[in-house]
PDB file of C-alpha atoms and ligand atoms in Angstrom:
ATOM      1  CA  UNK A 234     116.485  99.507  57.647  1.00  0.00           C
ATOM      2  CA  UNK A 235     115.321 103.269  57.498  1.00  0.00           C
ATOM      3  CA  UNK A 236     117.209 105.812  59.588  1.00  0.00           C
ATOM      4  CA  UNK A 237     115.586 109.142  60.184  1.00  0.00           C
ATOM      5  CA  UNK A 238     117.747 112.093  61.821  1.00  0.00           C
ATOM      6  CA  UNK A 239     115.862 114.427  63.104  1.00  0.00           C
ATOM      7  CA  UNK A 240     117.389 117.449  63.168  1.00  0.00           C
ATOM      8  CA  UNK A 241     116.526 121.532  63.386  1.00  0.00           C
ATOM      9  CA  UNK A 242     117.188 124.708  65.429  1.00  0.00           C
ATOM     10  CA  UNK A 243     117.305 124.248  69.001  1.00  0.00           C
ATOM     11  CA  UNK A 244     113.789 123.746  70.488  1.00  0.00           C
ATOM     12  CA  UNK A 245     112.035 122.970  67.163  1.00  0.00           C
ATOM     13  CA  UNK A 246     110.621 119.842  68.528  1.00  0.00           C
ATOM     14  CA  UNK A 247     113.539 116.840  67.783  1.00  0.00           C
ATOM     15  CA  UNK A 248     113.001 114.788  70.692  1.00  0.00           C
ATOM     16  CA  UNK A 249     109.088 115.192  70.913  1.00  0.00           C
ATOM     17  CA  UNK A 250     109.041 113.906  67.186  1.00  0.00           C
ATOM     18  CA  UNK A 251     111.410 111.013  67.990  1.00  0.00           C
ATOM     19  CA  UNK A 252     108.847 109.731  70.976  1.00  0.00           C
ATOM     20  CA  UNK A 253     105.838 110.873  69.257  1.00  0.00           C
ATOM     21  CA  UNK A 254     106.977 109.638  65.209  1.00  0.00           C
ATOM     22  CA  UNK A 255     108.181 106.464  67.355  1.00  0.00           C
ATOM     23  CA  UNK A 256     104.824 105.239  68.793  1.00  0.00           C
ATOM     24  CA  UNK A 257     103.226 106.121  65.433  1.00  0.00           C
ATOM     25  CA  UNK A 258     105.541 104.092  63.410  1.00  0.00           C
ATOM     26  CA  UNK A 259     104.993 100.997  66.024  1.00  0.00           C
ATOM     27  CA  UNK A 260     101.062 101.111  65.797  1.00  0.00           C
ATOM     28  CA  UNK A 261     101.618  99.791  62.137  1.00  0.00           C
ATOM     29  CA  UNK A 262     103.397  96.750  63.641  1.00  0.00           C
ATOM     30  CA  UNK A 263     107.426  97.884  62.668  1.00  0.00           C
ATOM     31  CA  UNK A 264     109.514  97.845  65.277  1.00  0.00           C
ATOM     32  CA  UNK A 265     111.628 101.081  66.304  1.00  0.00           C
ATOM     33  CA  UNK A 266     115.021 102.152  67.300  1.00  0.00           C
ATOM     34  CA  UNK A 267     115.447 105.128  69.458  1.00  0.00           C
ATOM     35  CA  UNK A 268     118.516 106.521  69.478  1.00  0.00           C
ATOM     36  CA  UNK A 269     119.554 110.150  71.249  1.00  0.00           C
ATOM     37  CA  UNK A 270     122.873 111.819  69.966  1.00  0.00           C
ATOM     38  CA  UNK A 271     122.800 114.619  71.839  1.00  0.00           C
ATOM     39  CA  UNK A 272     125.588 113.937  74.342  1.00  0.00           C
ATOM     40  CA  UNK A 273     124.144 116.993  76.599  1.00  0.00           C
ATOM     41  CA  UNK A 274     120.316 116.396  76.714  1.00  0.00           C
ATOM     42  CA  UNK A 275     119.088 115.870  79.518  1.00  0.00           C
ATOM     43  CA  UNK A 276     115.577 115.103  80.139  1.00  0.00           C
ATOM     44  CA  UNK A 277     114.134 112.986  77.106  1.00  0.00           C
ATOM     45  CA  UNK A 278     110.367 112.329  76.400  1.00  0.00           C
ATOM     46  CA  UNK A 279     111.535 108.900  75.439  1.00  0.00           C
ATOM     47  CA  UNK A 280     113.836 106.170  76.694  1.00  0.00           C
ATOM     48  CA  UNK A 281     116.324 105.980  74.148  1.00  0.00           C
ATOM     49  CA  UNK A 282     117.596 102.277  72.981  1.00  0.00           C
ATOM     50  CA  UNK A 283     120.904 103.681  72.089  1.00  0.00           C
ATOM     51  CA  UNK A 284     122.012 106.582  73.842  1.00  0.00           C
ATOM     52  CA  UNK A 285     125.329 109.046  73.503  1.00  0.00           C
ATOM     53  CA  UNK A 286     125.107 109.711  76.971  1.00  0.00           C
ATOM     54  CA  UNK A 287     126.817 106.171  77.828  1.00  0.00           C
ATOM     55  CA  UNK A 288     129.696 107.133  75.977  1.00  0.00           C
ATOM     56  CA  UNK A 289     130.486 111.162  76.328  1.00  0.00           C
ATOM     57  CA  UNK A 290     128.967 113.535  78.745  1.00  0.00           C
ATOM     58  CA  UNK A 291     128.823 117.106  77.641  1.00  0.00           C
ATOM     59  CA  UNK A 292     128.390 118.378  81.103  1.00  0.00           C
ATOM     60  CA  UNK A 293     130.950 116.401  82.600  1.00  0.00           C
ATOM     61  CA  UNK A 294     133.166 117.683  79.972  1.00  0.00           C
ATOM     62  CA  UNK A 295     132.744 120.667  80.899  1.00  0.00           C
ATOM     63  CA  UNK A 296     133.721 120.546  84.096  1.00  0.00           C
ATOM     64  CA  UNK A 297     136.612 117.954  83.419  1.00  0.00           C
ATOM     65  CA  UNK A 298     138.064 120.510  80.798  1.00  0.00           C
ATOM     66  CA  UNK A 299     136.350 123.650  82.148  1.00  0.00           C
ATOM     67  CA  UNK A 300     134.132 124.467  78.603  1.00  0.00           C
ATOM     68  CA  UNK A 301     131.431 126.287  78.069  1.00  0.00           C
ATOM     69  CA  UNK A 302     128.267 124.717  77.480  1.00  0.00           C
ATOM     70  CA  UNK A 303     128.685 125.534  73.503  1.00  0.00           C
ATOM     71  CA  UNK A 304     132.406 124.400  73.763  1.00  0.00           C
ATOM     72  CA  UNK A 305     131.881 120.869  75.592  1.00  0.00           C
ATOM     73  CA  UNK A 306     128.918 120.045  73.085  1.00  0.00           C
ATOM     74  CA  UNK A 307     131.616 120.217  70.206  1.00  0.00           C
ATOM     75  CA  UNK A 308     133.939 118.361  72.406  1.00  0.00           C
ATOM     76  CA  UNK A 309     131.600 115.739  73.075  1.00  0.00           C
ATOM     77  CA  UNK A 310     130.342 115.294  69.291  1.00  0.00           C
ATOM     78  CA  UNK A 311     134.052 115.268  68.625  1.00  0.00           C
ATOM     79  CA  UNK A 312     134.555 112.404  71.268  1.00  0.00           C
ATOM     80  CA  UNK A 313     131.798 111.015  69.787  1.00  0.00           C
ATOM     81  CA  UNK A 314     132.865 110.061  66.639  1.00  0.00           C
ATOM     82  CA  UNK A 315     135.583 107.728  68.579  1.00  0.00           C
ATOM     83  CA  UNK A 316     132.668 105.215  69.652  1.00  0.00           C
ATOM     84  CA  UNK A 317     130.841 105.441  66.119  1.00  0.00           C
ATOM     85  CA  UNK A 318     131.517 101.494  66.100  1.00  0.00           C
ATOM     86  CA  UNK A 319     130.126 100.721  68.817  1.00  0.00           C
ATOM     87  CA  UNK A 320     127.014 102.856  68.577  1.00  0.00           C
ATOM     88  CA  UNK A 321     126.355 101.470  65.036  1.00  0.00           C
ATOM     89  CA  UNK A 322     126.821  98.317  66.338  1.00  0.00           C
ATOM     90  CA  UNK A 323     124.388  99.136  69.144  1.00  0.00           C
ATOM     91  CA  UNK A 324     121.672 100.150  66.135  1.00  0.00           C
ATOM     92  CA  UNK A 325     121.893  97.137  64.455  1.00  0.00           C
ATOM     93  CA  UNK A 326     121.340  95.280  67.596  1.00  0.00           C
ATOM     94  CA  UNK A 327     117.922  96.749  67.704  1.00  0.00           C
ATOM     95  CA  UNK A 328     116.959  94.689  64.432  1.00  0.00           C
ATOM     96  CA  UNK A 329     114.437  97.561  63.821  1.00  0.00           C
ATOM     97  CA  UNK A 330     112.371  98.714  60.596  1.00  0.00           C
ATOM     98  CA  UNK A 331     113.135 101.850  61.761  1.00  0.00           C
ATOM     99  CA  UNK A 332     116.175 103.983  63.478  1.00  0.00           C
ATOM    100  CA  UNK A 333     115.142 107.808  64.428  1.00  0.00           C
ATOM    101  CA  UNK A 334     118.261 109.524  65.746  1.00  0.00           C
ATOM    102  CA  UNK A 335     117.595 112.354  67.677  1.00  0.00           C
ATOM    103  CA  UNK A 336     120.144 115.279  66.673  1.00  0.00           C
ATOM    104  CA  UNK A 337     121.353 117.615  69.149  1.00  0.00           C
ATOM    105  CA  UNK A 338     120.048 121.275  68.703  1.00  0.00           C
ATOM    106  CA  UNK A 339     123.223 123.257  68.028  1.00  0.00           C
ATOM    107  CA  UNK A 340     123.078 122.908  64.046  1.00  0.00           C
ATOM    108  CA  UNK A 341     126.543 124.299  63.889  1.00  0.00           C
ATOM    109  CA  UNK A 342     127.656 120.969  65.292  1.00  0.00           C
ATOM    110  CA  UNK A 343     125.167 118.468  62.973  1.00  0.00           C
ATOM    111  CA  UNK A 344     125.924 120.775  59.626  1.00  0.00           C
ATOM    112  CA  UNK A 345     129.066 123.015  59.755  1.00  0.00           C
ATOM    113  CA  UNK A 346     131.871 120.864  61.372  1.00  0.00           C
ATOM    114  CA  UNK A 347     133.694 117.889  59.668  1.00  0.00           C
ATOM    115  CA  UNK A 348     132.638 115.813  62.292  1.00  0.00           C
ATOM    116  CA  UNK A 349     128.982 115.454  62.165  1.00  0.00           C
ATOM    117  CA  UNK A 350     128.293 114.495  58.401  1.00  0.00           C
ATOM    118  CA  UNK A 351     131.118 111.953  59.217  1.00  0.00           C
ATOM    119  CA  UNK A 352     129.389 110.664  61.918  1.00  0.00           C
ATOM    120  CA  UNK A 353     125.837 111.109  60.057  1.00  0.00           C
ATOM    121  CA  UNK A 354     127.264 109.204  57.239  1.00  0.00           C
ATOM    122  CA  UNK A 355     128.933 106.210  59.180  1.00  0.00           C
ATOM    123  CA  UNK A 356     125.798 105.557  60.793  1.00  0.00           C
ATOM    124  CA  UNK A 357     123.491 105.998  57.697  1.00  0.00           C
ATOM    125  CA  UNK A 358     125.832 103.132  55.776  1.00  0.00           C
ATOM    126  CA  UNK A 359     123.328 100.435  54.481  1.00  0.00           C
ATOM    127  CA  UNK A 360     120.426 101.958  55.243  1.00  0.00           C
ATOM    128  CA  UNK A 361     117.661 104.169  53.485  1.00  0.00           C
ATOM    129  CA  UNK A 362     118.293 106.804  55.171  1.00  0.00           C
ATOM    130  CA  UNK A 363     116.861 110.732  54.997  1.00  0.00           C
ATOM    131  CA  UNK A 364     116.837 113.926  57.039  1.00  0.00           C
ATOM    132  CA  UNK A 365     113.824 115.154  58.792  1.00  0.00           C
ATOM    133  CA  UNK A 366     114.695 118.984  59.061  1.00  0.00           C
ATOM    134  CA  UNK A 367     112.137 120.647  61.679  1.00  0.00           C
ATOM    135  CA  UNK A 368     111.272 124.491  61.696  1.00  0.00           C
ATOM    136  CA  UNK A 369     108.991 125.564  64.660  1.00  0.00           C
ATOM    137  CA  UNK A 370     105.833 126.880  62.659  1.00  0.00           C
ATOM    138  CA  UNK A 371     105.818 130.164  64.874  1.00  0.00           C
ATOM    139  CA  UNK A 372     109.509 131.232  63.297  1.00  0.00           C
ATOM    140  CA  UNK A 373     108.437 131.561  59.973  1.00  0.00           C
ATOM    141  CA  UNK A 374     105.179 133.797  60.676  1.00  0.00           C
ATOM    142  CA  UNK A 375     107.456 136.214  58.921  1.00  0.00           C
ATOM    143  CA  UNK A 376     109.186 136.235  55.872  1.00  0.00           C
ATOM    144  CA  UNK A 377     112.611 137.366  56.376  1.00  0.00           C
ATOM    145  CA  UNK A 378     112.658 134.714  59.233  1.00  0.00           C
ATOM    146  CA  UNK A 379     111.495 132.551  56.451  1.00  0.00           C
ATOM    147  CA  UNK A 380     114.190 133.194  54.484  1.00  0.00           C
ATOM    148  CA  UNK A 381     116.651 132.976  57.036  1.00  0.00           C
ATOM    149  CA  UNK A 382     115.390 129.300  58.108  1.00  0.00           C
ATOM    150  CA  UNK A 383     115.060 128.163  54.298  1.00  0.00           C
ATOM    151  CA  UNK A 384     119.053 129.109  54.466  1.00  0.00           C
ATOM    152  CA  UNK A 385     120.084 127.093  57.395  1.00  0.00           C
ATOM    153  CA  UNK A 386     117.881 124.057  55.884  1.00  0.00           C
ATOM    154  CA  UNK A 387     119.588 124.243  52.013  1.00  0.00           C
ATOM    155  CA  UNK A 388     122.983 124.498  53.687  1.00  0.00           C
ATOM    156  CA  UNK A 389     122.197 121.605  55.998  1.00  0.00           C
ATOM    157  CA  UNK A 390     121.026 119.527  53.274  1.00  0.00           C
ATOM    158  CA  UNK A 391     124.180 120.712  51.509  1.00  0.00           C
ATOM    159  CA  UNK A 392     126.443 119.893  53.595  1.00  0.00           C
ATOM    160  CA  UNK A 393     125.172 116.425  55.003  1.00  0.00           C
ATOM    161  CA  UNK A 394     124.243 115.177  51.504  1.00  0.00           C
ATOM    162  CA  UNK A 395     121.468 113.660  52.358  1.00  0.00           C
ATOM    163  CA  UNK A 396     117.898 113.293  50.913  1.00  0.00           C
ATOM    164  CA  UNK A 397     115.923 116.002  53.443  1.00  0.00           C
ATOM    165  CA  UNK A 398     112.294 116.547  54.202  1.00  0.00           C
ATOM    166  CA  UNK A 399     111.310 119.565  55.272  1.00  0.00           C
ATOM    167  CA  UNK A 400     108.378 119.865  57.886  1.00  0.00           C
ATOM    168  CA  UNK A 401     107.000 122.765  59.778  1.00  0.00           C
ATOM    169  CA  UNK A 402     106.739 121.509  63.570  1.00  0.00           C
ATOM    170  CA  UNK A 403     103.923 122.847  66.256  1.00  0.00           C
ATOM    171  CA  UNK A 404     101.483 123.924  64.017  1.00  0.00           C
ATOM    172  CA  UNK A 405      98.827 123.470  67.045  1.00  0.00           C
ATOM    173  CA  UNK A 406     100.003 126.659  68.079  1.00  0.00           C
ATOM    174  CA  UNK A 407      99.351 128.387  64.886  1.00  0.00           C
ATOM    175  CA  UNK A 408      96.117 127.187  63.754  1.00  0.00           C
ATOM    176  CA  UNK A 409      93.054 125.491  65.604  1.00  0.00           C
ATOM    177  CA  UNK A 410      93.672 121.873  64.173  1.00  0.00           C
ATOM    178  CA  UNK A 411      90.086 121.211  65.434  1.00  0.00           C
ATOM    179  CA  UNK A 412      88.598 123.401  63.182  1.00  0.00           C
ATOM    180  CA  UNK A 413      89.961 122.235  59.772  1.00  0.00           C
ATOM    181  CA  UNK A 414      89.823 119.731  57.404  1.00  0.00           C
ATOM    182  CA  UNK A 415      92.916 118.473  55.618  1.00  0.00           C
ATOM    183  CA  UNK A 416      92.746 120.457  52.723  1.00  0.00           C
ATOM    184  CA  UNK A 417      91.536 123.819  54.619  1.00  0.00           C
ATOM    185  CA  UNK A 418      94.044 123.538  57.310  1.00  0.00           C
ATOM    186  CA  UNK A 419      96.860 124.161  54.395  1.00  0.00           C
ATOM    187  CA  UNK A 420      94.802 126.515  53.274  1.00  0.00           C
ATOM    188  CA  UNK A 421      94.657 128.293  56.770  1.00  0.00           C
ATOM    189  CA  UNK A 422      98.680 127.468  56.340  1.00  0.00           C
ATOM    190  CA  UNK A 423      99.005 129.250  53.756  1.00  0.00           C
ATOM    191  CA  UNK A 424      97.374 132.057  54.674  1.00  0.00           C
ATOM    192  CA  UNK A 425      99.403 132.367  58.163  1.00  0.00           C
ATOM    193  CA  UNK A 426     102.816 131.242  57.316  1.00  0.00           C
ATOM    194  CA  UNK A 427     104.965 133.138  54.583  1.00  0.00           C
ATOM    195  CA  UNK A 428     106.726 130.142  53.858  1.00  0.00           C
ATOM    196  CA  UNK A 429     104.192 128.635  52.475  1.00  0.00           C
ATOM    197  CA  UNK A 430     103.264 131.378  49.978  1.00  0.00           C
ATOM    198  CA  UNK A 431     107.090 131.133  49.487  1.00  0.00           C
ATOM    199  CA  UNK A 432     107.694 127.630  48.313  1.00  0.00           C
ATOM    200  CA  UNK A 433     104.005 127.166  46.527  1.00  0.00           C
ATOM    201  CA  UNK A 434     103.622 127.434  42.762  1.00  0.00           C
ATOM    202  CA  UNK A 435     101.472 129.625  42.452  1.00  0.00           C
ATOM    203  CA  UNK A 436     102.073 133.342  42.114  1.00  0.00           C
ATOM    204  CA  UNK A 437     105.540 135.173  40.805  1.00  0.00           C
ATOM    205  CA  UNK A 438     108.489 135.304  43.111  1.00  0.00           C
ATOM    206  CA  UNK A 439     108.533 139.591  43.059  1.00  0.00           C
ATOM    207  CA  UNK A 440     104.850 139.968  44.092  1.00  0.00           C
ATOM    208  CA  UNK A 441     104.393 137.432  46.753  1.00  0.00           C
ATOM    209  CA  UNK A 442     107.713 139.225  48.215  1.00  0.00           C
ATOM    210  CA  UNK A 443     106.050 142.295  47.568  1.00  0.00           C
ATOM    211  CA  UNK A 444     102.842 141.506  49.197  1.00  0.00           C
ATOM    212  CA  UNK A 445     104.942 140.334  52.471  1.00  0.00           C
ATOM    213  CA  UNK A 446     106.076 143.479  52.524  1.00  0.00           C
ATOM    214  CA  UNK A 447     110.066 141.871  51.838  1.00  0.00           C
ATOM    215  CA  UNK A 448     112.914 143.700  50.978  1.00  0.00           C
ATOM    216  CA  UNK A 449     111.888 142.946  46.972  1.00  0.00           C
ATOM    217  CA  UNK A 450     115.918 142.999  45.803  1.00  0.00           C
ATOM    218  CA  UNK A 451     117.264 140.978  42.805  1.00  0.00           C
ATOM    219  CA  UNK A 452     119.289 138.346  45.259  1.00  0.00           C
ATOM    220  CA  UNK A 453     115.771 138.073  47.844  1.00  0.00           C
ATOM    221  CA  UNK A 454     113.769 137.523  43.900  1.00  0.00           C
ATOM    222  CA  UNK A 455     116.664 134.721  42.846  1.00  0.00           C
ATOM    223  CA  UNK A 456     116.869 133.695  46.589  1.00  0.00           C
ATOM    224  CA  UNK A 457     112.453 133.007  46.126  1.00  0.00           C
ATOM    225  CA  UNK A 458     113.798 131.294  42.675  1.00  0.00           C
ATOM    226  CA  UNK A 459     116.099 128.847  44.437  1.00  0.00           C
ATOM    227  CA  UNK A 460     113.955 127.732  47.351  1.00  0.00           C
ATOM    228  CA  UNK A 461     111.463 126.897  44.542  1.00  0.00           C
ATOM    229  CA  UNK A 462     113.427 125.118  42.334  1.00  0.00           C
ATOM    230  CA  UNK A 463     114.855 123.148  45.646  1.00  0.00           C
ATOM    231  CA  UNK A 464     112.466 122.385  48.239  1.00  0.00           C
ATOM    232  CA  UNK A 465     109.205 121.323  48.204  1.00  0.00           C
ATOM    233  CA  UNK A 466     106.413 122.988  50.710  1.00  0.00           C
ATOM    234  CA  UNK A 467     107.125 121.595  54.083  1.00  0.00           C
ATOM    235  CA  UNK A 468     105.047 119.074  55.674  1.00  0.00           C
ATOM    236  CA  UNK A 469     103.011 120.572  58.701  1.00  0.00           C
ATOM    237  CA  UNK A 470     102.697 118.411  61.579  1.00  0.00           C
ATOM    238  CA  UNK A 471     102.652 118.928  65.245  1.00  0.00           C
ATOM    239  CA  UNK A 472     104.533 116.511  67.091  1.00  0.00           C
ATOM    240  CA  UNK A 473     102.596 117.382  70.073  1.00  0.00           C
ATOM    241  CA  UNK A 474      99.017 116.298  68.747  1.00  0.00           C
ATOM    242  CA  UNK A 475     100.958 113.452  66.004  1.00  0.00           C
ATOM    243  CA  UNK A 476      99.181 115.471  63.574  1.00  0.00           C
ATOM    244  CA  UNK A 477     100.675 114.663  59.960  1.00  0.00           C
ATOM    245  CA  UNK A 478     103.302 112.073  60.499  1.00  0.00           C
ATOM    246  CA  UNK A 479     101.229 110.170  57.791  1.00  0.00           C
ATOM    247  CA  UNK A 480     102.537 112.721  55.322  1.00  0.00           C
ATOM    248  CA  UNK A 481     105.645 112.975  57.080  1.00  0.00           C
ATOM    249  CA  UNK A 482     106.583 109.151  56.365  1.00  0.00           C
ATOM    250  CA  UNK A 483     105.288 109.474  52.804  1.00  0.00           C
ATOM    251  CA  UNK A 484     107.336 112.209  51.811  1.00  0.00           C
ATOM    252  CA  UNK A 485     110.213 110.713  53.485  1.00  0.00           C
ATOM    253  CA  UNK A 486     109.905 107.531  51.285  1.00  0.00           C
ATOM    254  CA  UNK A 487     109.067 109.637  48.319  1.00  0.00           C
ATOM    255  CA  UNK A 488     112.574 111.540  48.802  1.00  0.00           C
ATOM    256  CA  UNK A 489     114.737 108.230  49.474  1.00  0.00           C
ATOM    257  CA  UNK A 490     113.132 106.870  46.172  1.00  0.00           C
ATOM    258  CA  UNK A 491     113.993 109.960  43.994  1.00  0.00           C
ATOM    259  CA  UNK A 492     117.491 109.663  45.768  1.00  0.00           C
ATOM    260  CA  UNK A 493     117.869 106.489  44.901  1.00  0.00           C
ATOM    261  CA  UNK A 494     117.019 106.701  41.269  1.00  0.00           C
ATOM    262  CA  UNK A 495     120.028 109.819  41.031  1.00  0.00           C
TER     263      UNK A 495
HETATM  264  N1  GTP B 662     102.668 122.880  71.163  1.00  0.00           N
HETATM  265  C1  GTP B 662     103.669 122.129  70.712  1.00  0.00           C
HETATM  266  N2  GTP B 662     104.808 122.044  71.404  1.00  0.00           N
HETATM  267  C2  GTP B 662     105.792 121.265  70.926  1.00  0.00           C
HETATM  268  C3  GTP B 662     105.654 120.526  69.728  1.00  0.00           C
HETATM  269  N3  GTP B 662     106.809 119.861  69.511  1.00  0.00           N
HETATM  270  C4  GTP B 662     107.615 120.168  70.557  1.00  0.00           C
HETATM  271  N4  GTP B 662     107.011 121.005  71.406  1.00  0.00           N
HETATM  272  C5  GTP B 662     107.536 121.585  72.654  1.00  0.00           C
HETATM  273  O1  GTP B 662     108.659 122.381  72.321  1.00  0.00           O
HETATM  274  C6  GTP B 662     109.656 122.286  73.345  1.00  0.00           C
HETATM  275  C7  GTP B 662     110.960 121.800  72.735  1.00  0.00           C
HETATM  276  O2  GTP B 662     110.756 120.478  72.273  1.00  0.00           O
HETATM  277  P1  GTP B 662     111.949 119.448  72.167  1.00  0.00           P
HETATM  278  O3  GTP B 662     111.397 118.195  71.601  1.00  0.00           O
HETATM  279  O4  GTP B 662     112.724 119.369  73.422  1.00  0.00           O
HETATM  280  O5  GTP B 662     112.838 120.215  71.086  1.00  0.00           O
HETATM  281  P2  GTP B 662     114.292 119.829  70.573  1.00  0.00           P
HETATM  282  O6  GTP B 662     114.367 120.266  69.146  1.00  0.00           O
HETATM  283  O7  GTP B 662     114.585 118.404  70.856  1.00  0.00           O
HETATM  284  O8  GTP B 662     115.191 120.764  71.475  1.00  0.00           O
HETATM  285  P3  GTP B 662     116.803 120.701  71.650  1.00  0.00           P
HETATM  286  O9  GTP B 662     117.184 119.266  71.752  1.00  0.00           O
HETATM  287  O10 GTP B 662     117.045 121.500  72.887  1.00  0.00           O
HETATM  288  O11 GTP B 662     117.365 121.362  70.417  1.00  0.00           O
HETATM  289  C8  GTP B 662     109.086 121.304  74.379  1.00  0.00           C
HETATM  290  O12 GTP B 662     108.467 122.061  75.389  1.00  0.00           O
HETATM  291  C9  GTP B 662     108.061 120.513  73.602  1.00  0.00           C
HETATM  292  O13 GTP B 662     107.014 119.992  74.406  1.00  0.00           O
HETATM  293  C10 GTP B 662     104.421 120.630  69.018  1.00  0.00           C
HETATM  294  O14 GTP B 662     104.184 120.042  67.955  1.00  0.00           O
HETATM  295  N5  GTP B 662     103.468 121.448  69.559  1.00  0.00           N
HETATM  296 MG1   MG B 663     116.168 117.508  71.931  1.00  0.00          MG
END
């Protein structure tokens, strides 16, 4: 079994992939399990198989313990972990090829609390499993909020100790996708997104920060170094369009394999 968790900011595109990625996967015949963790979504472009909502409301913990909305999401995730049997027992009910858990927005929650690697882990036991970690292709137009994304994925991938593809979500919104081949649309890519002139190999860390106009310091140069040395250009795809899940899925498998081999 493969488990995906799909996680990223808030609004980068999660629970579009999971419905989009989901009727992808089935049109090559494996069968798909659909599962939403996010105790305090609330409309879903899919109909989730398993679904946190049957066992911990967020907004009905907030009312029953008077949280904020911030608040009763960590309470719920908490709560969550209670019923981890159950919802693993739910997933392997489904007898799928594949499992895509969508992850609830608030990262803090997924990547920064004991509680969700724990719960991350439980579920990923005996299977191949691997992080799809989402940007939304119109945050990193810059480089700073390049930076400042490539951060919040390497601590992620840190913390949850898992292997982690890195994709760059909506990129309908950034570049005509009629108008481009494969090969010129990263090219295009490249040319409108920082990150990608980031994370390439060509050209020297100091003068693509340079010609971004970055704050070219010694920690932003070893910062360039590090991203380099740890993640590989993201994978563009646009959930909206299911424009480069192909990729998406091979790079996935590619990372589980390297994981495996240690
Ligand atoms: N144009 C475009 N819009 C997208 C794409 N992916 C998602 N969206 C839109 O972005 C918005 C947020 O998408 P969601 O799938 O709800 O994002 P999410 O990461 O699950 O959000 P949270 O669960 O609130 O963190 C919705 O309006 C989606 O339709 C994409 O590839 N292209
Ligand atoms: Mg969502």
């Amino acid at each position: 079994m493969n488990m995906l968790f799909i996680a990223g900011p808030a609004g980068s595109g999660k629970s579009l992939l999971t419905s989009t990625l989901s009727t992808w996967i089935e049109r090559f015949e494996y069968s798909v399990c659909k599962v939403n963790l996010d105790p305090a979504s609330e409309l879903l472009p899919y109909v989730p198989d398993v679904d946190a909502r049957r066992y911990v409301n967020a907004r009905e913990l907030m009312i029953r313990r008077g949280l904020g909305p911030n608040g009763a999401l960590l309470a719920s995730m908490d709560e969550l972990l209670n019923y981890v049997v159950d919802i693993k027992t739910e997933i392997e009910d489904c007898r799928a090829d594949y499992v895509l858990v969508d992850l609830p927005g608030q990262l803090e929650v997924i990547a920064f609390r004991l509680l969700g690697p724990r719960l991350l882990h439980e579920l990923a036991e005996g299977s191949n499993a691997a992080v799809i970690f989402l940007i939304d292709a119109r945050l990193v137009s810059k480089m700073y909020s390049a930076y400042s994304l490539l951060l919040l994925a390497l601590s992620t991938m840190y913390r949850l100790n898992l292997p982690m593809v890195l994709a760059v979500n909506k990129i309908d919104l950034v570049v005509d996708l009629t108008a481009y081949s494969d090969r010129k649309l990263y090219e295009k890519l490249y040319e409108v997104l920082p990150i990608y002139k980031l994370l390439s190999e060509y050209g020297e860390c100091p003068s693509i920060i340079a010609s971004e106009g970055f704050l070219s310091t010694s920690i932003s140069i070893q910062l360039c170094e590090i991203f380099r040395q740890s993640i590989k250009p993201p994978t563009p795809i646009s959930a909206r369009e299911a424009v480069g899940l192909d990729s998406l899925i091979a790079e996935v498998e590619n990372v589980v394999a390297t994981y495996k081999e240690g």
